[in-house]
Coordinates of C-alpha atoms in Angstrom, one line a residue:
M1 CA -94.7 -240.9 -175.1
E2 CA -95.4 -241.5 -178.8
N3 CA -98.8 -240.2 -180.0
K4 CA -100.8 -243.3 -181.2
L5 CA -104.2 -241.6 -181.7
I6 CA -105.9 -242.1 -185.0
N7 CA -109.3 -240.8 -186.0
I8 CA -111.4 -242.8 -188.5
F9 CA -114.5 -241.3 -190.3
T10 CA -116.8 -243.1 -192.7
N11 CA -119.8 -242.5 -194.9
N12 CA -121.6 -245.4 -193.1
T13 CA -122.3 -247.5 -196.2
N14 CA -122.1 -251.2 -195.5
R15 CA -118.8 -251.6 -197.3
S16 CA -117.4 -248.6 -195.5
L17 CA -118.5 -249.9 -192.1
D18 CA -117.0 -253.3 -192.8
T19 CA -113.7 -251.7 -193.9
K20 CA -113.7 -249.5 -190.8
E21 CA -114.2 -252.5 -188.5
S22 CA -111.4 -254.4 -190.2
L23 CA -109.0 -251.4 -190.2
T24 CA -109.8 -250.5 -186.5
K25 CA -108.9 -254.1 -185.4
K26 CA -105.6 -254.0 -187.4
L27 CA -104.6 -250.7 -185.9
T28 CA -105.6 -251.5 -182.3
D29 CA -103.7 -254.8 -182.6
R30 CA -100.6 -252.7 -183.4
G31 CA -101.1 -250.5 -180.3
Y32 CA -102.9 -247.5 -181.8
T33 CA -105.9 -245.8 -180.2
V34 CA -108.7 -245.4 -182.7
T35 CA -111.7 -243.1 -182.3
G36 CA -114.6 -241.9 -184.5
E37 CA -114.5 -238.4 -182.9
F38 CA -112.2 -235.7 -184.1
S39 CA -109.3 -234.8 -181.8
Q40 CA -106.8 -232.0 -182.2
N41 CA -104.3 -234.5 -180.8
A42 CA -104.7 -237.1 -183.6
R43 CA -101.6 -238.0 -185.5
L44 CA -103.7 -239.1 -188.6
I45 CA -107.2 -238.9 -189.9
I46 CA -108.5 -241.7 -192.1
C47 CA -111.6 -241.2 -194.2
I48 CA -113.4 -244.3 -195.5
G49 CA -115.7 -243.6 -198.4
G50 CA -115.6 -241.6 -201.7
D51 CA -114.6 -238.1 -202.5
G52 CA -117.8 -236.7 -201.0
A53 CA -117.0 -238.4 -197.7
F54 CA -113.5 -237.0 -197.8
L55 CA -114.7 -233.4 -198.3
K56 CA -117.3 -233.9 -195.5
T57 CA -114.6 -235.1 -193.2
I58 CA -112.3 -232.1 -194.0
H59 CA -115.1 -229.6 -193.3
S60 CA -116.4 -231.4 -190.2
C61 CA -112.9 -231.3 -188.8
S62 CA -112.5 -227.6 -189.7
F63 CA -109.6 -228.2 -192.0
P64 CA -107.3 -230.1 -189.6
S65 CA -103.6 -229.6 -189.3
C66 CA -102.7 -233.3 -189.1
P67 CA -102.4 -235.5 -192.2
V68 CA -105.4 -237.1 -193.8
I69 CA -105.6 -240.2 -195.9
G70 CA -108.6 -241.8 -197.6
V71 CA -109.7 -245.4 -198.1
N72 CA -111.8 -245.6 -201.3
T73 CA -115.1 -247.4 -201.0
G74 CA -116.9 -245.0 -203.3
H75 CA -116.8 -244.4 -207.1
L76 CA -114.1 -242.1 -208.5
G77 CA -112.1 -241.7 -205.3
F78 CA -109.7 -239.1 -206.6
F79 CA -108.6 -238.0 -203.1
Q80 CA -108.7 -241.5 -201.7
E81 CA -105.4 -243.2 -201.7
V82 CA -105.9 -246.8 -200.3
R83 CA -108.0 -249.7 -201.6
P84 CA -109.9 -251.7 -198.9
E85 CA -108.0 -254.8 -199.9
D86 CA -104.6 -253.1 -199.3
L87 CA -105.0 -252.2 -195.6
D88 CA -102.1 -254.3 -194.4
K89 CA -99.8 -252.7 -197.1
F90 CA -101.0 -249.2 -196.0
I91 CA -100.2 -249.8 -192.4
A92 CA -96.8 -251.2 -193.2
D93 CA -96.0 -248.3 -195.5
Y94 CA -97.2 -245.8 -192.9
E95 CA -95.2 -247.3 -190.0
N96 CA -92.1 -247.4 -192.2
Q97 CA -92.7 -243.8 -193.3
R98 CA -93.0 -244.7 -197.0
F99 CA -95.1 -241.8 -197.8
T100 CA -95.1 -238.1 -198.5
I101 CA -97.3 -235.2 -197.4
Q102 CA -99.1 -233.4 -200.3
E103 CA -100.1 -229.9 -199.3
L104 CA -103.4 -228.8 -201.0
S105 CA -104.3 -225.2 -201.3
T106 CA -107.8 -224.0 -200.5
V107 CA -109.9 -221.1 -201.8
M108 CA -111.8 -218.5 -199.6
A109 CA -114.8 -216.3 -200.4
T110 CA -115.5 -213.2 -198.3
I111 CA -119.1 -211.9 -198.7
T112 CA -119.9 -208.4 -197.8
T113 CA -123.6 -207.5 -197.5
R114 CA -125.0 -204.0 -198.0
D115 CA -125.4 -203.5 -194.2
G116 CA -121.7 -204.0 -193.8
H117 CA -121.5 -207.6 -192.4
H118 CA -118.8 -209.9 -193.6
Y119 CA -118.9 -213.7 -194.0
Q120 CA -116.3 -216.2 -195.1
H121 CA -116.4 -219.7 -196.6
I122 CA -113.5 -222.0 -197.5
G123 CA -113.4 -224.7 -200.1
L124 CA -110.9 -227.4 -200.9
N125 CA -112.3 -228.0 -204.4
E126 CA -114.1 -224.8 -205.3
I127 CA -116.3 -221.8 -204.6
V128 CA -119.4 -221.4 -206.8
I129 CA -121.3 -218.2 -207.1
Q130 CA -124.8 -218.3 -208.4
G131 CA -128.1 -216.4 -208.4
R132 CA -131.7 -217.5 -208.1
P133 CA -132.5 -221.0 -209.5
S134 CA -133.5 -220.9 -213.2
Y135 CA -132.5 -217.2 -213.5
T136 CA -129.6 -215.7 -215.3
V137 CA -127.2 -213.9 -213.0
H138 CA -125.4 -210.7 -213.9
L139 CA -122.1 -210.0 -212.2
Y140 CA -119.4 -207.4 -212.5
I141 CA -116.1 -209.2 -212.5
S142 CA -112.7 -207.7 -211.5
I143 CA -109.2 -209.0 -211.0
D144 CA -107.3 -207.2 -208.2
D145 CA -109.8 -204.4 -208.5
V146 CA -109.3 -204.0 -212.2
P147 CA -112.7 -204.3 -214.0
I148 CA -112.7 -207.2 -216.5
E149 CA -116.3 -207.9 -217.7
K150 CA -119.9 -208.0 -216.9
F151 CA -120.7 -211.7 -216.7
S152 CA -124.1 -213.1 -217.6
G153 CA -125.0 -216.7 -217.2
D154 CA -125.7 -219.3 -214.6
G155 CA -122.7 -218.4 -212.4
I156 CA -119.0 -218.7 -212.0
L157 CA -116.8 -221.3 -210.3
V158 CA -113.4 -220.6 -208.7
A159 CA -111.4 -223.9 -208.4
T160 CA -108.2 -224.8 -206.7
P161 CA -105.8 -227.1 -208.5
A162 CA -107.1 -230.0 -206.3
G163 CA -110.6 -229.1 -207.4
S164 CA -109.8 -228.8 -211.1
T165 CA -110.7 -232.5 -211.6
A166 CA -114.1 -232.1 -210.0
Y167 CA -117.1 -229.8 -211.0
N168 CA -114.6 -227.6 -212.8
Y169 CA -113.7 -230.4 -215.2
S170 CA -117.4 -231.1 -215.9
L171 CA -117.7 -227.5 -216.9
G172 CA -114.9 -227.8 -219.4
G173 CA -112.2 -226.4 -217.2
S174 CA -108.6 -227.5 -217.3
I175 CA -107.0 -230.2 -215.2
V176 CA -104.2 -228.5 -213.1
D177 CA -101.3 -230.2 -211.3
P178 CA -101.8 -229.6 -207.5
R179 CA -98.2 -228.6 -207.2
L180 CA -99.1 -225.3 -209.0
K181 CA -100.3 -222.4 -206.9
L182 CA -103.2 -220.8 -208.8
L183 CA -106.9 -220.3 -209.1
Q184 CA -109.1 -221.2 -212.1
V185 CA -112.2 -219.2 -212.8
T186 CA -114.6 -221.1 -214.9
P187 CA -117.9 -219.8 -216.3
I188 CA -121.2 -221.7 -215.8
A189 CA -123.4 -221.5 -218.9
P190 CA -122.1 -218.1 -220.0
M191 CA -124.1 -216.0 -222.4
N192 CA -122.1 -214.7 -225.4
T193 CA -124.5 -212.8 -227.8
T194 CA -124.8 -209.3 -229.2
A195 CA -126.7 -208.4 -226.0
Y196 CA -124.4 -210.1 -223.5
R197 CA -120.6 -210.7 -223.8
S198 CA -119.0 -213.1 -221.3
F199 CA -115.8 -215.2 -221.2
T200 CA -116.6 -218.7 -222.4
S201 CA -113.4 -220.4 -221.2
S202 CA -111.5 -220.6 -217.9
I203 CA -109.2 -217.9 -216.7
L204 CA -106.1 -218.9 -214.6
L205 CA -105.0 -216.5 -211.9
P206 CA -101.7 -216.6 -209.9
A207 CA -102.0 -217.2 -206.2
E208 CA -101.4 -213.6 -205.2
L209 CA -104.4 -212.2 -207.2
S210 CA -108.0 -212.0 -206.0
L211 CA -111.3 -212.1 -207.9
G212 CA -113.9 -209.4 -207.2
V213 CA -117.6 -210.1 -207.9
I214 CA -120.3 -207.4 -207.6
P215 CA -124.0 -208.3 -208.4
E216 CA -125.9 -206.0 -210.7
K217 CA -127.8 -204.1 -208.0
E218 CA -131.0 -203.5 -210.0
T219 CA -131.8 -207.1 -210.5
E220 CA -129.8 -209.3 -208.0
N221 CA -131.2 -209.6 -204.4
R222 CA -130.3 -213.2 -203.7
M223 CA -126.9 -215.0 -204.1
A224 CA -125.9 -218.6 -203.4
I225 CA -122.3 -219.3 -202.3
I226 CA -121.4 -223.0 -202.6
N227 CA -118.2 -224.2 -201.1
D228 CA -117.5 -227.9 -201.8
G229 CA -121.3 -228.5 -202.2
I230 CA -122.3 -226.6 -199.0
E231 CA -124.8 -224.0 -200.1
T232 CA -125.3 -220.7 -198.2
I233 CA -127.9 -218.1 -199.4
Y234 CA -127.3 -214.4 -198.9
S235 CA -129.6 -211.4 -199.6
D236 CA -128.4 -207.9 -200.4
V237 CA -124.8 -208.9 -201.3
A238 CA -122.6 -205.8 -202.0
E239 CA -119.4 -207.6 -203.0
I240 CA -117.7 -211.0 -203.0
K241 CA -114.0 -211.4 -202.9
V242 CA -112.4 -214.7 -203.8
K243 CA -108.8 -215.5 -203.2
M244 CA -106.4 -218.3 -202.2
S245 CA -106.7 -219.1 -198.5
D246 CA -103.8 -219.5 -196.1
T247 CA -105.5 -222.7 -194.9
A248 CA -104.1 -225.9 -196.3
V249 CA -105.1 -229.6 -196.3
H250 CA -102.2 -232.1 -195.7
L251 CA -102.9 -235.2 -197.7
L252 CA -100.9 -238.3 -196.9
R253 CA -99.7 -239.9 -200.2
L254 CA -98.0 -243.3 -200.3
K255 CA -94.7 -243.7 -202.0
D256 CA -96.0 -244.8 -205.4
Y257 CA -98.5 -242.0 -205.8
D258 CA -98.3 -240.0 -209.0
F259 CA -100.8 -237.3 -209.9
W260 CA -100.8 -237.8 -213.7
N261 CA -100.9 -241.5 -213.4
K262 CA -104.0 -241.1 -211.2
V263 CA -105.5 -238.8 -213.8
K264 CA -104.9 -241.4 -216.5
N265 CA -106.4 -244.2 -214.4
K266 CA -109.5 -242.2 -213.3
F267 CA -110.4 -240.3 -216.5
L268 CA -108.9 -242.1 -219.6

C-alpha cells in the first residue's frame, strides 16, 4: 500500500496557519494523510514559515531521513521552495515527480571537557564558538592537529555550504555552492594588532579535514557552542573538534530550482 503520510509544521503566524489550513485541505482531498506530529514513516515533511522555522523543524525532527520542503511565509526564505500562492502547482509537480532531492551537508562539533566527558552538536547552517559575552576569547586553532594560529576576537564560525548565505555571509564570508563538499571557517571580529595576530578572512577546508579548537586555559572557563542558533554553555572545555557530519538533510527542490538564480533574487 502506498505511503500517503505527510507531516506539516508551521511557525504559527497567522499567514502560516492560513496556508497550513489551505494546504492540508488540498492534500487530504487528494487522499493524503496529514499530521502535525513528526513520524518516521512520513514520505514528506512540509515546513511553513521562514528559514528560522525550517531550521527549527529540522532540529525538532532530529534531522529526518525523508525529504523536506518549505513554503515561504517569512522574509528571506532561502531554504523555502514554494510560495503560498503556488500550492496547487507544488502538489501537481510533486505528484508528477517534477523535482530533485538536494542533499545538504551538516557540520558537527564534539566538545570534550576537562573531566573527560564528550558532547556533540550538529548544525545545518553553522557551528559558532564564542566565550563570555563582551569578552575577547583566545583560542588555539589547528587543522587536522597541525597548529595554525592563536585566535583572538569574539569567536569563530564554521559554516556548511548551505549555511554560507546565513550568518557567515553577514560576517563577510563567501557564498558557496551547496554542491561543493567543504567547511568554511570565518572569524568573528578578529583582532589583528602587534599584540594579537589572527586571520581576518575565511578559510576553506576540504570535507575530510577537521578543525581543532583549544581555549587558552589560563583565561577561558566558559564557552558557548551555538548550532543553528541553539546555544549551549560549557565550563572547563578542554578541546572542541569540528568536522563535516555524516548526517545529511534531503531538501526537495522543484524542477526549475537553480541555486545561483536564487542567490541573485535574494541578495542582489
